[in-house]
């Protein structure tokens, strides 16, 4: 179905849908990781076998299974195998603490965990730390049988190999619960976001086909991991819908690791985040542009500064399509496109989505004014699990409140103004931290920056910038003064950072999204400690 507004059939299982789409590509590589490749035919077989294995472990339809795996070929087999069986995979970050996992196990009531050998000790602690309902731990072990961990532990690859492939998928419908994703935690405690079998189909029909425009000849590589909404679309939903090949990186996406895959596998599509694009541009090990094969890049997580987009395109001859999405909408709903790109903006609504900017009174603001961003589209989550209060504040009928602030310029492009909870009121006037960050990042000494509000001795809010310098640059009082003057020359004087602190790094999520709330917490702690 190419029409994004077409109705899905009453019987719809997303895993079966992908198997059907690629029935004629049995020998083509679907995934390439550090261990080798997985063809579309073997992927379909693995999905069906893992579905059978879950049934043999008495994991029943609609029960949850926590999925905590690095980005390897095992991930799509486990995720889609669960969906094929009507079991609900709960994809989680592999870099969390024992306390985070203990909370998520209790909150999701997961009956099983699918994880890797390295995370077994952490999950043992998490299960010992509190209540849970885990009956099985399925381990993708490298070079050793997982059963050595004791009763209740199973080897993932042995389970898959021993099971007969399940012929028919669970009789799910488009609105049945398909999977969960936990919000990334950039604004506090993560929330279990519940998505249907239809939702990934919608993101493929809208952003995947009409913005990214993937085809079966593409090779896709995403720095964002599969357990995030952005990475799930990039490395599973969109390429498998198009019949493309995906390169997976199990480890942290450092510039060196990214460059190696860009050269070795020559992906045509690369999906990153602004901080990574900035680090790639600053790296001394950047490859010769002639050795890469990029046709287009995508960016999300945070707004892409104009300077980074322009410099990347000048070096690699590939446009970066900056967009914004959310865990709640599953992927990007507002984006630049290859034939309508304006760096410094987040573009225009993705076909299939409606956007409104509303003021504090709930009414639409005038063009050019900052407002809260609301979205209406087909890929919206059902709810936050077991959190009625947050659900009612975010999911408002057909509309979803994003928590972001934007303005729409005279040409219809959307310009990011920061998170709603990040906006500052300085001298009685609103200041967007992102606007200040966008000015600072243009200075040749600055690699990364985050701006928050700081309460001064008089109890008034002033802007404070945390600055990471480029390699070879030294923090000095003279440079601090230079950076403040640099901002004053570009923005209204009241917006310049009254305080500026040089730091070695900024707190981030695993996707590279800056966690400004941690900087605010740190600042608050420092103030109280001094007092």
Short mmCIF file of N, CA, C and O in Angstrom, two decimals, residues 402-512:
data_model
loop_
_atom_site.label_atom_id
_atom_site.label_comp_id
_atom_site.label_asym_id
_atom_site.label_seq_id
_atom_site.Cartn_x
_atom_site.Cartn_y
_atom_site.Cartn_z
N UNK A 402 3.81 17.83 22.38
CA UNK A 402 5.18 17.34 22.26
C UNK A 402 6.10 17.79 23.39
O UNK A 402 7.08 17.12 23.68
N UNK A 403 5.80 18.95 24.00
CA UNK A 403 6.72 19.49 24.98
C UNK A 403 7.81 20.34 24.37
O UNK A 403 8.72 20.79 25.07
N UNK A 404 7.73 20.58 23.05
CA UNK A 404 8.71 21.42 22.36
C UNK A 404 8.08 22.76 21.99
O UNK A 404 6.87 22.84 21.76
N UNK A 405 8.92 23.77 21.89
CA UNK A 405 8.47 25.09 21.44
C UNK A 405 9.08 25.39 20.08
O UNK A 405 10.26 25.11 19.84
N UNK A 406 8.25 25.97 19.20
CA UNK A 406 8.68 26.30 17.84
C UNK A 406 8.07 27.63 17.44
O UNK A 406 7.11 28.11 18.05
N UNK A 407 8.63 28.19 16.38
CA UNK A 407 7.94 29.25 15.65
C UNK A 407 7.98 28.88 14.17
O UNK A 407 8.84 28.11 13.73
N UNK A 408 7.02 29.38 13.43
CA UNK A 408 6.96 29.14 11.99
C UNK A 408 7.31 30.44 11.28
O UNK A 408 6.70 31.48 11.51
N UNK A 409 8.35 30.39 10.42
CA UNK A 409 8.79 31.62 9.77
C UNK A 409 7.88 31.99 8.61
O UNK A 409 6.91 31.29 8.30
N UNK A 410 8.20 33.09 7.95
CA UNK A 410 7.34 33.62 6.90
C UNK A 410 7.18 32.66 5.73
O UNK A 410 6.19 32.72 4.99
N UNK A 411 8.16 31.76 5.54
CA UNK A 411 8.10 30.82 4.43
C UNK A 411 7.53 29.46 4.82
O UNK A 411 7.53 28.53 4.01
N UNK A 412 7.07 29.34 6.06
CA UNK A 412 6.42 28.10 6.49
C UNK A 412 7.34 27.09 7.12
O UNK A 412 6.90 25.99 7.50
N UNK A 413 8.63 27.42 7.28
CA UNK A 413 9.57 26.50 7.92
C UNK A 413 9.47 26.65 9.44
O UNK A 413 9.30 27.75 9.96
N UNK A 414 9.62 25.53 10.13
CA UNK A 414 9.54 25.52 11.59
C UNK A 414 10.93 25.69 12.19
O UNK A 414 11.86 24.97 11.81
N UNK A 415 11.06 26.61 13.14
CA UNK A 415 12.34 26.93 13.77
C UNK A 415 12.25 26.55 15.25
O UNK A 415 11.36 27.02 15.97
N UNK A 416 13.17 25.71 15.68
CA UNK A 416 13.16 25.20 17.05
C UNK A 416 13.45 26.30 18.05
O UNK A 416 14.34 27.12 17.85
N UNK A 417 12.70 26.32 19.16
CA UNK A 417 12.90 27.32 20.21
C UNK A 417 13.17 26.69 21.56
O UNK A 417 13.19 27.38 22.57
N UNK A 418 13.38 25.37 21.60
CA UNK A 418 13.71 24.69 22.84
C UNK A 418 12.57 23.86 23.40
O UNK A 418 11.44 23.90 22.92
N UNK A 419 12.88 23.06 24.41
CA UNK A 419 11.86 22.32 25.12
C UNK A 419 11.01 23.28 25.95
O UNK A 419 11.50 24.30 26.43
N UNK A 420 9.74 22.95 26.10
CA UNK A 420 8.86 23.83 26.87
C UNK A 420 9.38 24.03 28.28
O UNK A 420 9.28 25.12 28.85
N UNK A 421 9.97 22.97 28.87
CA UNK A 421 10.48 23.10 30.23
C UNK A 421 11.89 23.66 30.26
O UNK A 421 12.48 23.83 31.32
N UNK A 422 12.48 23.95 29.09
CA UNK A 422 13.80 24.56 29.03
C UNK A 422 13.74 26.08 28.85
O UNK A 422 14.74 26.77 29.04
N UNK A 423 12.58 26.61 28.42
CA UNK A 423 12.49 28.04 28.13
C UNK A 423 12.79 28.87 29.37
O UNK A 423 12.38 28.54 30.48
N UNK A 424 13.51 29.96 29.16
CA UNK A 424 13.93 30.82 30.26
C UNK A 424 13.26 32.19 30.12
O UNK A 424 13.04 32.67 29.00
N UNK A 425 12.97 32.80 31.23
CA UNK A 425 12.46 34.17 31.22
C UNK A 425 13.50 35.05 31.89
O UNK A 425 13.71 35.00 33.10
N UNK A 426 14.19 35.85 31.07
CA UNK A 426 15.29 36.69 31.52
C UNK A 426 14.87 38.15 31.35
O UNK A 426 14.49 38.56 30.25
N UNK A 427 14.94 38.90 32.42
CA UNK A 427 14.55 40.32 32.38
C UNK A 427 13.13 40.48 31.83
O UNK A 427 12.83 41.42 31.10
N UNK A 428 12.27 39.51 32.17
CA UNK A 428 10.88 39.58 31.75
C UNK A 428 10.63 39.13 30.33
O UNK A 428 9.48 39.18 29.86
N UNK A 429 11.66 38.67 29.63
CA UNK A 429 11.53 38.25 28.23
C UNK A 429 11.96 36.80 28.08
O UNK A 429 12.92 36.35 28.72
N UNK A 430 11.26 36.05 27.21
CA UNK A 430 11.59 34.65 27.01
C UNK A 430 12.86 34.50 26.17
O UNK A 430 13.06 35.21 25.18
N UNK A 431 13.70 33.56 26.61
CA UNK A 431 14.93 33.24 25.89
C UNK A 431 14.93 31.74 25.59
O UNK A 431 14.69 30.92 26.48
N UNK A 432 15.20 31.39 24.34
CA UNK A 432 15.32 30.00 23.95
C UNK A 432 16.77 29.56 24.15
O UNK A 432 17.68 30.11 23.51
N UNK A 433 17.02 28.56 25.01
CA UNK A 433 18.39 28.08 25.17
C UNK A 433 19.01 27.63 23.85
O UNK A 433 20.20 27.83 23.62
N UNK A 434 18.19 27.04 22.98
CA UNK A 434 18.72 26.56 21.72
C UNK A 434 19.22 27.70 20.85
O UNK A 434 20.21 27.56 20.12
N UNK A 435 18.56 28.84 20.91
CA UNK A 435 19.01 29.99 20.13
C UNK A 435 20.40 30.44 20.57
O UNK A 435 21.26 30.77 19.75
N UNK A 436 20.61 30.46 21.89
CA UNK A 436 21.92 30.84 22.42
C UNK A 436 22.97 29.78 22.06
O UNK A 436 24.09 30.11 21.67
N UNK A 437 22.57 28.51 22.16
CA UNK A 437 23.48 27.43 21.79
C UNK A 437 23.86 27.52 20.31
O UNK A 437 25.01 27.29 19.93
N UNK A 438 22.87 27.84 19.48
CA UNK A 438 23.12 27.95 18.04
C UNK A 438 24.11 29.05 17.70
O UNK A 438 24.89 28.92 16.75
N UNK A 439 24.09 30.12 18.49
CA UNK A 439 25.07 31.20 18.28
C UNK A 439 26.46 30.77 18.72
O UNK A 439 27.46 30.97 18.01
N UNK A 440 26.55 30.15 19.90
CA UNK A 440 27.86 29.75 20.43
C UNK A 440 28.53 28.69 19.57
O UNK A 440 29.75 28.69 19.40
N UNK A 441 27.74 27.76 19.02
CA UNK A 441 28.33 26.65 18.27
C UNK A 441 29.01 27.13 17.00
O UNK A 441 29.84 26.42 16.41
N UNK A 442 28.69 28.33 16.55
CA UNK A 442 29.32 28.87 15.35
C UNK A 442 30.74 29.39 15.61
O UNK A 442 31.50 29.62 14.68
N UNK A 443 31.10 29.54 16.90
CA UNK A 443 32.45 29.99 17.21
C UNK A 443 33.45 28.88 16.93
O UNK A 443 33.21 27.72 17.30
N UNK A 444 34.56 29.16 16.29
CA UNK A 444 35.50 28.10 15.90
C UNK A 444 36.14 27.33 17.05
O UNK A 444 36.70 26.25 16.84
N UNK A 445 36.05 27.85 18.27
CA UNK A 445 36.64 27.15 19.41
C UNK A 445 35.67 26.18 20.08
O UNK A 445 36.08 25.38 20.92
N UNK A 446 34.39 26.26 19.73
CA UNK A 446 33.35 25.51 20.45
C UNK A 446 32.99 24.22 19.72
O UNK A 446 32.66 24.24 18.53
N UNK A 447 33.02 23.10 20.46
CA UNK A 447 32.61 21.81 19.91
C UNK A 447 31.15 21.51 20.26
O UNK A 447 30.36 21.15 19.41
N UNK A 448 30.81 21.65 21.54
CA UNK A 448 29.44 21.39 22.01
C UNK A 448 29.08 22.43 23.07
O UNK A 448 29.96 22.98 23.75
N UNK A 449 27.77 22.65 23.24
CA UNK A 449 27.33 23.61 24.24
C UNK A 449 25.92 23.28 24.69
O UNK A 449 25.11 22.75 23.91
N UNK A 450 25.64 23.55 25.94
CA UNK A 450 24.28 23.44 26.48
C UNK A 450 24.02 24.65 27.36
O UNK A 450 24.89 25.08 28.12
N UNK A 451 22.81 25.20 27.25
CA UNK A 451 22.45 26.41 27.99
C UNK A 451 21.26 26.12 28.89
O UNK A 451 20.28 25.49 28.47
N UNK A 452 21.36 26.56 30.14
CA UNK A 452 20.25 26.41 31.10
C UNK A 452 20.06 27.74 31.81
O UNK A 452 20.80 28.70 31.59
N UNK A 453 19.09 27.80 32.71
CA UNK A 453 18.88 28.97 33.54
C UNK A 453 19.58 28.81 34.88
O UNK A 453 19.58 27.73 35.46
N UNK A 454 20.19 29.88 35.36
CA UNK A 454 20.85 29.89 36.66
C UNK A 454 20.26 31.00 37.50
O UNK A 454 20.07 32.12 37.02
N UNK A 455 19.92 30.69 38.75
CA UNK A 455 19.38 31.69 39.66
C UNK A 455 20.54 32.46 40.29
O UNK A 455 21.43 31.86 40.90
N UNK A 456 20.54 33.79 40.13
CA UNK A 456 21.64 34.57 40.70
C UNK A 456 21.35 34.91 42.16
O UNK A 456 20.34 34.48 42.75
N UNK A 457 22.24 35.70 42.78
CA UNK A 457 22.12 36.01 44.21
C UNK A 457 20.85 36.78 44.53
O UNK A 457 20.36 36.77 45.66
N UNK A 458 20.31 37.45 43.53
CA UNK A 458 19.08 38.21 43.73
C UNK A 458 17.83 37.39 43.45
O UNK A 458 16.71 37.92 43.48
N UNK A 459 18.02 36.11 43.14
CA UNK A 459 16.89 35.25 42.84
C UNK A 459 16.35 35.41 41.44
O UNK A 459 15.24 34.95 41.14
N UNK A 460 17.14 36.02 40.55
CA UNK A 460 16.71 36.23 39.17
C UNK A 460 17.34 35.20 38.25
O UNK A 460 18.45 34.71 38.50
N UNK A 461 16.63 34.87 37.17
CA UNK A 461 17.12 33.87 36.21
C UNK A 461 18.06 34.53 35.21
O UNK A 461 17.72 35.57 34.61
N UNK A 462 19.22 33.93 35.03
CA UNK A 462 20.17 34.36 34.00
C UNK A 462 20.61 33.13 33.21
O UNK A 462 20.55 32.00 33.71
N UNK A 463 21.03 33.33 31.99
CA UNK A 463 21.47 32.19 31.17
C UNK A 463 22.88 31.77 31.56
O UNK A 463 23.75 32.61 31.83
N UNK A 464 23.09 30.46 31.57
CA UNK A 464 24.41 29.90 31.81
C UNK A 464 24.72 28.90 30.72
O UNK A 464 23.90 28.04 30.40
N UNK A 465 25.92 29.00 30.16
CA UNK A 465 26.35 28.09 29.08
C UNK A 465 27.43 27.16 29.60
O UNK A 465 28.40 27.60 30.24
N UNK A 466 27.26 25.86 29.32
CA UNK A 466 28.30 24.85 29.55
C UNK A 466 28.93 24.56 28.20
O UNK A 466 28.24 24.12 27.27
N UNK A 467 30.24 24.79 28.09
CA UNK A 467 30.91 24.75 26.79
C UNK A 467 32.00 23.67 26.78
O UNK A 467 32.84 23.64 27.68
N UNK A 468 31.95 22.82 25.75
CA UNK A 468 33.02 21.86 25.47
C UNK A 468 33.83 22.43 24.31
O UNK A 468 33.29 22.71 23.24
N UNK A 469 35.13 22.60 24.53
CA UNK A 469 35.99 23.19 23.50
C UNK A 469 36.52 22.15 22.53
O UNK A 469 36.61 20.95 22.86
N UNK A 470 36.85 22.59 21.34
CA UNK A 470 37.48 21.71 20.36
C UNK A 470 38.88 21.32 20.83
O UNK A 470 39.50 22.00 21.64
N UNK A 471 39.39 20.23 20.30
CA UNK A 471 40.73 19.76 20.64
C UNK A 471 41.75 20.85 20.33
O UNK A 471 41.69 21.48 19.27
N UNK A 472 42.66 21.05 21.26
CA UNK A 472 43.71 22.06 21.07
C UNK A 472 43.35 23.43 21.58
O UNK A 472 44.23 24.31 21.62
N UNK A 473 42.10 23.64 21.97
CA UNK A 473 41.68 24.95 22.49
C UNK A 473 41.75 24.94 24.02
O UNK A 473 41.44 23.93 24.66
N UNK A 474 42.13 26.06 24.61
CA UNK A 474 42.33 26.16 26.05
C UNK A 474 41.34 27.15 26.66
O UNK A 474 41.12 28.23 26.12
N UNK A 475 40.76 26.73 27.78
CA UNK A 475 39.82 27.61 28.49
C UNK A 475 40.59 28.72 29.21
O UNK A 475 41.47 28.44 30.02
N UNK A 476 40.26 29.95 28.90
CA UNK A 476 40.89 31.11 29.53
C UNK A 476 39.83 32.17 29.79
O UNK A 476 38.77 32.18 29.14
N UNK A 477 40.10 33.08 30.71
CA UNK A 477 39.15 34.20 30.92
C UNK A 477 38.95 35.02 29.65
O UNK A 477 37.86 35.53 29.39
N UNK A 478 40.01 35.12 28.85
CA UNK A 478 39.91 35.88 27.61
C UNK A 478 38.95 35.21 26.63
O UNK A 478 38.15 35.87 25.97
N UNK A 479 39.03 33.87 26.56
CA UNK A 479 38.12 33.15 25.66
C UNK A 479 36.69 33.26 26.16
O UNK A 479 35.75 33.40 25.37
N UNK A 480 36.49 33.20 27.47
CA UNK A 480 35.14 33.36 28.03
C UNK A 480 34.54 34.70 27.62
O UNK A 480 33.39 34.78 27.18
N UNK A 481 35.32 35.74 27.76
CA UNK A 481 34.84 37.07 27.38
C UNK A 481 34.57 37.15 25.88
O UNK A 481 33.59 37.77 25.43
N UNK A 482 35.42 36.51 25.11
CA UNK A 482 35.24 36.50 23.65
C UNK A 482 33.95 35.80 23.26
O UNK A 482 33.21 36.27 22.37
N UNK A 483 33.65 34.69 23.91
CA UNK A 483 32.43 33.94 23.58
C UNK A 483 31.18 34.75 23.95
O UNK A 483 30.19 34.75 23.21
N UNK A 484 31.20 35.43 25.07
CA UNK A 484 30.06 36.25 25.46
C UNK A 484 29.83 37.38 24.45
O UNK A 484 28.69 37.65 24.05
N UNK A 485 30.92 38.00 24.04
CA UNK A 485 30.81 39.07 23.05
C UNK A 485 30.33 38.53 21.70
O UNK A 485 29.58 39.20 20.98
N UNK A 486 30.75 37.31 21.39
CA UNK A 486 30.37 36.66 20.14
C UNK A 486 28.85 36.50 20.07
O UNK A 486 28.23 36.75 19.03
N UNK A 487 28.24 36.11 21.20
CA UNK A 487 26.79 35.95 21.24
C UNK A 487 26.10 37.31 21.18
O UNK A 487 25.09 37.49 20.48
N UNK A 488 26.64 38.29 21.89
CA UNK A 488 26.04 39.64 21.88
C UNK A 488 25.97 40.21 20.47
O UNK A 488 25.04 40.95 20.13
N UNK A 489 26.96 39.87 19.66
CA UNK A 489 27.00 40.39 18.29
C UNK A 489 25.94 39.75 17.40
O UNK A 489 25.62 40.27 16.33
N UNK A 490 25.40 38.61 17.82
CA UNK A 490 24.48 37.85 16.97
C UNK A 490 23.05 37.84 17.47
O UNK A 490 22.12 37.61 16.69
N UNK A 491 22.86 38.05 18.78
CA UNK A 491 21.52 37.99 19.36
C UNK A 491 21.25 39.27 20.15
O UNK A 491 22.15 40.07 20.39
N UNK A 492 20.00 39.42 20.57
CA UNK A 492 19.66 40.55 21.43
C UNK A 492 20.54 40.49 22.68
O UNK A 492 20.78 39.41 23.23
N UNK A 493 21.02 41.63 23.16
CA UNK A 493 21.99 41.64 24.27
C UNK A 493 21.54 40.88 25.52
O UNK A 493 22.37 40.27 26.19
N UNK A 494 20.24 40.89 25.83
CA UNK A 494 19.80 40.23 27.06
C UNK A 494 19.91 38.70 26.97
O UNK A 494 19.78 38.01 27.98
N UNK A 495 20.17 38.16 25.78
CA UNK A 495 20.22 36.71 25.60
C UNK A 495 21.62 36.12 25.82
O UNK A 495 21.75 34.90 25.92
N UNK A 496 22.62 36.96 25.89
CA UNK A 496 23.97 36.39 26.00
C UNK A 496 24.14 35.67 27.35
O UNK A 496 23.48 36.02 28.34
N UNK A 497 24.99 34.63 27.44
CA UNK A 497 25.15 33.89 28.69
C UNK A 497 25.90 34.71 29.74
O UNK A 497 27.08 35.02 29.55
N UNK A 498 25.23 35.05 30.82
CA UNK A 498 25.88 35.82 31.88
C UNK A 498 26.93 34.97 32.59
O UNK A 498 27.89 35.49 33.14
N UNK A 499 26.67 33.64 32.59
CA UNK A 499 27.63 32.72 33.20
C UNK A 499 28.08 31.74 32.13
O UNK A 499 27.30 31.33 31.28
N UNK A 500 29.34 31.35 32.20
CA UNK A 500 29.88 30.40 31.22
C UNK A 500 30.87 29.48 31.92
O UNK A 500 31.77 29.96 32.63
N UNK A 501 30.69 28.19 31.75
CA UNK A 501 31.56 27.21 32.39
C UNK A 501 32.11 26.25 31.34
O UNK A 501 31.35 25.68 30.55
N UNK A 502 33.43 26.11 31.32
CA UNK A 502 34.05 25.16 30.40
C UNK A 502 34.05 23.77 31.05
O UNK A 502 34.45 23.62 32.20
N UNK A 503 33.58 22.77 30.31
CA UNK A 503 33.51 21.40 30.83
C UNK A 503 34.12 20.43 29.82
O UNK A 503 34.24 20.73 28.63
N UNK A 504 34.53 19.26 30.31
CA UNK A 504 35.14 18.25 29.44
C UNK A 504 34.10 17.54 28.59
O UNK A 504 34.38 17.12 27.46
N UNK A 505 32.87 17.37 29.11
CA UNK A 505 31.81 16.71 28.37
C UNK A 505 30.46 17.10 28.93
O UNK A 505 30.37 17.63 30.05
N UNK A 506 29.41 16.84 28.16
CA UNK A 506 28.05 17.12 28.58
C UNK A 506 27.32 15.82 28.86
O UNK A 506 27.56 14.81 28.17
N UNK A 507 26.41 15.79 29.84
CA UNK A 507 25.63 14.57 30.08
C UNK A 507 24.67 14.32 28.93
O UNK A 507 23.99 15.23 28.47
N UNK A 508 24.64 13.05 28.46
CA UNK A 508 23.82 12.73 27.29
C UNK A 508 23.15 11.38 27.46
O UNK A 508 23.59 10.54 28.23
N UNK A 509 22.07 11.19 26.71
CA UNK A 509 21.48 9.87 26.56
C UNK A 509 22.36 9.05 25.62
O UNK A 509 23.31 9.57 25.03
N UNK A 510 22.03 7.77 25.47
CA UNK A 510 22.83 6.92 24.58
C UNK A 510 22.73 7.34 23.13
O UNK A 510 23.57 6.96 22.31
N UNK A 511 21.72 8.12 22.76
CA UNK A 511 21.61 8.59 21.38
C UNK A 511 22.35 9.90 21.16
O UNK A 511 22.37 10.42 20.05
N UNK A 512 22.93 10.46 22.23
CA UNK A 512 23.66 11.71 22.09
C UNK A 512 22.83 12.93 22.40
O UNK A 512 23.27 14.06 22.21
#
